[in-house]
Tab-separated table of C-alpha atoms in Angstrom:
chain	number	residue	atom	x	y	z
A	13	UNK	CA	-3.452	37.054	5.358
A	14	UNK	CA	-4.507	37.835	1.669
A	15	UNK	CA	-1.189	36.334	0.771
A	16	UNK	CA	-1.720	33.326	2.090
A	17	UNK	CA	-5.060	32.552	1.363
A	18	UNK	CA	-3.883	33.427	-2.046
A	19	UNK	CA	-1.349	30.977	-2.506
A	20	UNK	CA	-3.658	27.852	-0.624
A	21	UNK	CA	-6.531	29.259	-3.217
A	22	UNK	CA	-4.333	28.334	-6.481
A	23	UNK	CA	-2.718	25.512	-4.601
A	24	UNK	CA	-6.384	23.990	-3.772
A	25	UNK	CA	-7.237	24.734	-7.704
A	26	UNK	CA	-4.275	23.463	-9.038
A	27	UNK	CA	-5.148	20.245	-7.268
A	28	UNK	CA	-8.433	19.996	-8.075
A	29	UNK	CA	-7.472	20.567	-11.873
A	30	UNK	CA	-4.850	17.636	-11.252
A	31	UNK	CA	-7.348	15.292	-10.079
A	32	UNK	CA	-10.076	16.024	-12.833
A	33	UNK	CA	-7.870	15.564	-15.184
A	34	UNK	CA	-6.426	12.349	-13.754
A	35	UNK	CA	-10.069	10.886	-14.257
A	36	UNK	CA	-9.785	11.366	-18.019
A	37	UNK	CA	-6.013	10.478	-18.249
A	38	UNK	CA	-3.640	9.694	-16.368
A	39	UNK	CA	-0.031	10.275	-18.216
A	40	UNK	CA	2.766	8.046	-17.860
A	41	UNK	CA	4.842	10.932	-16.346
A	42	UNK	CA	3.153	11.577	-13.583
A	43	UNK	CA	5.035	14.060	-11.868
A	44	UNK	CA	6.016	16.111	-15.063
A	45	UNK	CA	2.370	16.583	-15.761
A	46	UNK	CA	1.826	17.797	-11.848
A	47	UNK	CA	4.431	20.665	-11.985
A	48	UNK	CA	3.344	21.843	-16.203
A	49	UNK	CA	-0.365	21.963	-14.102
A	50	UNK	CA	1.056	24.140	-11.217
A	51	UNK	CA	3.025	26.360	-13.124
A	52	UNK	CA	-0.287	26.672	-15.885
A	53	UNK	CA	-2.395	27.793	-12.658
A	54	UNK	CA	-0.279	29.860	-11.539
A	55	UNK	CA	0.318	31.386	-15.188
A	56	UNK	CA	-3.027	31.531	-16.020
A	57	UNK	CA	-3.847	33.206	-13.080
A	58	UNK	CA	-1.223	36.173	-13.431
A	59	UNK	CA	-2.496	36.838	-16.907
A	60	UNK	CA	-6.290	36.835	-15.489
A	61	UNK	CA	-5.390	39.501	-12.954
A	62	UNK	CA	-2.677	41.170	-13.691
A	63	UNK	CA	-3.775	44.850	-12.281
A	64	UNK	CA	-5.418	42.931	-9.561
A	65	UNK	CA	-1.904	41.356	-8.085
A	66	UNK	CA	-0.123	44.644	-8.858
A	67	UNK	CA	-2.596	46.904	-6.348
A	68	UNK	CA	-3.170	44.628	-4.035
A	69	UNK	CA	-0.048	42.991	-3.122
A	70	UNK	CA	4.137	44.592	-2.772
A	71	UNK	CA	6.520	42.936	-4.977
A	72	UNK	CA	8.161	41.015	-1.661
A	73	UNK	CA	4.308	39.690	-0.776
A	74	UNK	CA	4.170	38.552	-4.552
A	75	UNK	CA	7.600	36.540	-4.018
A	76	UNK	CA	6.822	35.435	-0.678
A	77	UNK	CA	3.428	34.134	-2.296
A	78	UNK	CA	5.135	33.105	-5.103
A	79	UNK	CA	7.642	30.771	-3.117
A	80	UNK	CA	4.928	29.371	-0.737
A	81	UNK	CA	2.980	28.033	-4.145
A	82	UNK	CA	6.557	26.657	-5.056
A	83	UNK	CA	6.853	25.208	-1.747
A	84	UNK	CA	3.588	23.577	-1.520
A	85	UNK	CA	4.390	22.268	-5.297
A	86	UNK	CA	7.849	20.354	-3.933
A	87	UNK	CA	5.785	18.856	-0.729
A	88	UNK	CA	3.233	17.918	-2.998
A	89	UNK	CA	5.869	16.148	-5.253
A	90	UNK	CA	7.229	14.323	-2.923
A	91	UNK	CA	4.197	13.029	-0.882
A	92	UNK	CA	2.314	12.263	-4.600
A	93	UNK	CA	5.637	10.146	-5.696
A	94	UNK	CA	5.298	8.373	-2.682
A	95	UNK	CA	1.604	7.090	-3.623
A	96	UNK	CA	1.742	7.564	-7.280
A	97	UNK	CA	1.857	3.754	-7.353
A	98	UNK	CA	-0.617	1.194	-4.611
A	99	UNK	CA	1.485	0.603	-1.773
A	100	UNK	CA	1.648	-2.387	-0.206
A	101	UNK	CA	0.068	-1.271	2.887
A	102	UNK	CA	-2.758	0.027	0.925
A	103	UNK	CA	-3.093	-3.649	-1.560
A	104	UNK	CA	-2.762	-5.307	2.264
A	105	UNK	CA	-5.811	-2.874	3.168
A	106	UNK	CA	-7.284	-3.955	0.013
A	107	UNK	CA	-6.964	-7.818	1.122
A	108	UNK	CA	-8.052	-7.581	4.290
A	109	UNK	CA	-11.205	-5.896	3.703
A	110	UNK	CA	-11.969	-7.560	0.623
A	111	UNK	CA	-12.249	-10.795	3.389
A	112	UNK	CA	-12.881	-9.019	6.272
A	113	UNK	CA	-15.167	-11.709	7.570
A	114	UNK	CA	-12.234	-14.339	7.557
A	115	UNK	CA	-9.256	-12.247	7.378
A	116	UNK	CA	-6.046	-13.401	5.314
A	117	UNK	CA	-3.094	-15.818	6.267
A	118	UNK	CA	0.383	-14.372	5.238
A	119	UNK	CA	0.547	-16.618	2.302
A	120	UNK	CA	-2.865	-14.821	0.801
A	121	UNK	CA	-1.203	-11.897	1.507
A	122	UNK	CA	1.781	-12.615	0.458
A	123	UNK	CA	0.503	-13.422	-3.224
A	124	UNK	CA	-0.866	-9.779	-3.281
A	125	UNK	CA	2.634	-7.792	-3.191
A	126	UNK	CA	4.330	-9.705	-6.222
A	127	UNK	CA	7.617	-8.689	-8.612
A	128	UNK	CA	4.625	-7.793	-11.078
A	129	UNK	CA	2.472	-5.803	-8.999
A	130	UNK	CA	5.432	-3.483	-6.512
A	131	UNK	CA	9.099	-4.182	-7.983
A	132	UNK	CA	8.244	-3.863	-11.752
A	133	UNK	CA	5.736	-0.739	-11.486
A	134	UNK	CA	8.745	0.925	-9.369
A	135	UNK	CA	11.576	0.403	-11.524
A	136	UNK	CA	9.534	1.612	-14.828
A	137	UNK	CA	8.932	4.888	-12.856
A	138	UNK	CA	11.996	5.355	-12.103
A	139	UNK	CA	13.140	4.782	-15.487
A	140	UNK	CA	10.592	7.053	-16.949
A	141	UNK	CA	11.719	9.672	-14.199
A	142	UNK	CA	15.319	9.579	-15.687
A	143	UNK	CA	16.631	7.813	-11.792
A	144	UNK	CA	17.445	4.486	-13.481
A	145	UNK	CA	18.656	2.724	-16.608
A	146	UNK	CA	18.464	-0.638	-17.414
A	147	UNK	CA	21.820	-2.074	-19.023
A	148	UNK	CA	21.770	-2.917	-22.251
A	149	UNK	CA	19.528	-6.009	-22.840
A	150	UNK	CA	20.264	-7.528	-19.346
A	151	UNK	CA	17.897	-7.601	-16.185
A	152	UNK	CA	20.725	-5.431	-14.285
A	153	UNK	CA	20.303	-1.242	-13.560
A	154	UNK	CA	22.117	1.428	-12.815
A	155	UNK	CA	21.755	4.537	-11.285
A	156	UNK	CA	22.254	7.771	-13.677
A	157	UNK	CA	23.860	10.804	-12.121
A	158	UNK	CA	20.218	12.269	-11.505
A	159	UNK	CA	19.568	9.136	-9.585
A	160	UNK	CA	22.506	8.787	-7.659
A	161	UNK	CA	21.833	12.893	-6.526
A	162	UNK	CA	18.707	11.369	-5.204
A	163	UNK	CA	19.559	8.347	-3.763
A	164	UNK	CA	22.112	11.053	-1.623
A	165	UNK	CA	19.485	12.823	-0.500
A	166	UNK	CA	16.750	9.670	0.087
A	167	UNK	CA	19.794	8.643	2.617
A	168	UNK	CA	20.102	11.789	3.714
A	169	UNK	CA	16.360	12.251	4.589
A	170	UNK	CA	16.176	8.397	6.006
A	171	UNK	CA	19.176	9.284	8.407
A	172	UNK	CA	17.409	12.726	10.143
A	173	UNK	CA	13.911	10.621	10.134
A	174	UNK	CA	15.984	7.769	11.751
A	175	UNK	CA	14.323	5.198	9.252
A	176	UNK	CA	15.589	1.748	9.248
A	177	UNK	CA	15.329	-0.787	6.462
A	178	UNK	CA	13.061	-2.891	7.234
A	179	UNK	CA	11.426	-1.046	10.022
């Protein structure tokens, strides 16, 4: 039970360290800065207590805690990619209850999720993340070898979850 409380305890500060520092800066790579904040926590932490971990814990507990933090780290990842950016539920949210007296026709909405506000923000994360290049000057992109590995796996995932486009 130690074990596990362990690894939620530098999960929960490694989160709250992400999201006090978020309120000072946020940097353009996002998820980079996330896992160089995990792995500082965790470092940090093993130089803090060094004799502590080493009494108190076998070396399988300290892998098994050691892969749970990793764990939590790659769900964390993937769920904080997903709302690094607004969503367009969320900026429909947003509408809605910004005139929540008199609601919003599908054209007022439909001005909210814009090229400029979804598509653009999207494609310059992805080509900060190294998923995406643009081609030479043109308005045109292409998938680098890191993206296409992803893009195998996001239809991978989509097919077991049974998403459809569009859904």
């Amino acid at each position: 039970m130690n074990a596990l409380l362990l690894s939620i305890g530098l999960f929960i500060f490694a989160w709250i360290t992400h999201v006090l520092l978020w309120q000072i800066y946020t940097p353009k790579n996002q998820s980079l800065a996330l896992i160089k904040i995990f792995i500082f926590v965790a470092v940090c932490f093993i130089l803090l207590f060094p004799s502590w971990l080493v009494n108190t814990f076998s070396v399988p507990l300290l892998l098994g805690i050691s892969m749970f933090y990793l764990g939590t780290l790659g769900c964390y990842l993937i769920v904080y990619t997903a709302v690094e950016e607004t969503s367009p539920s969320l900026a429909i949210f947003w509408a809605l209850q910004k005139n929540i007296q008199k609601g919003c026709t599908s054209k007022e909405l439909a001005q909210v999720i814009t090229d400029d506000t979804f598509i653009k923000p999207r494609i310059n994360a992805l080509r900060r993340n190294g998923i995406l290049v643009q081609i030479a000057e043109s308005s045109e992109y292409q998938l680098t070898s890191k993206g296409q590995k992803a893009a195998v796996i996001a239809t991978l995932i989509s097919k077991i979850f049974n998403i459809k486009r569009n859904a």
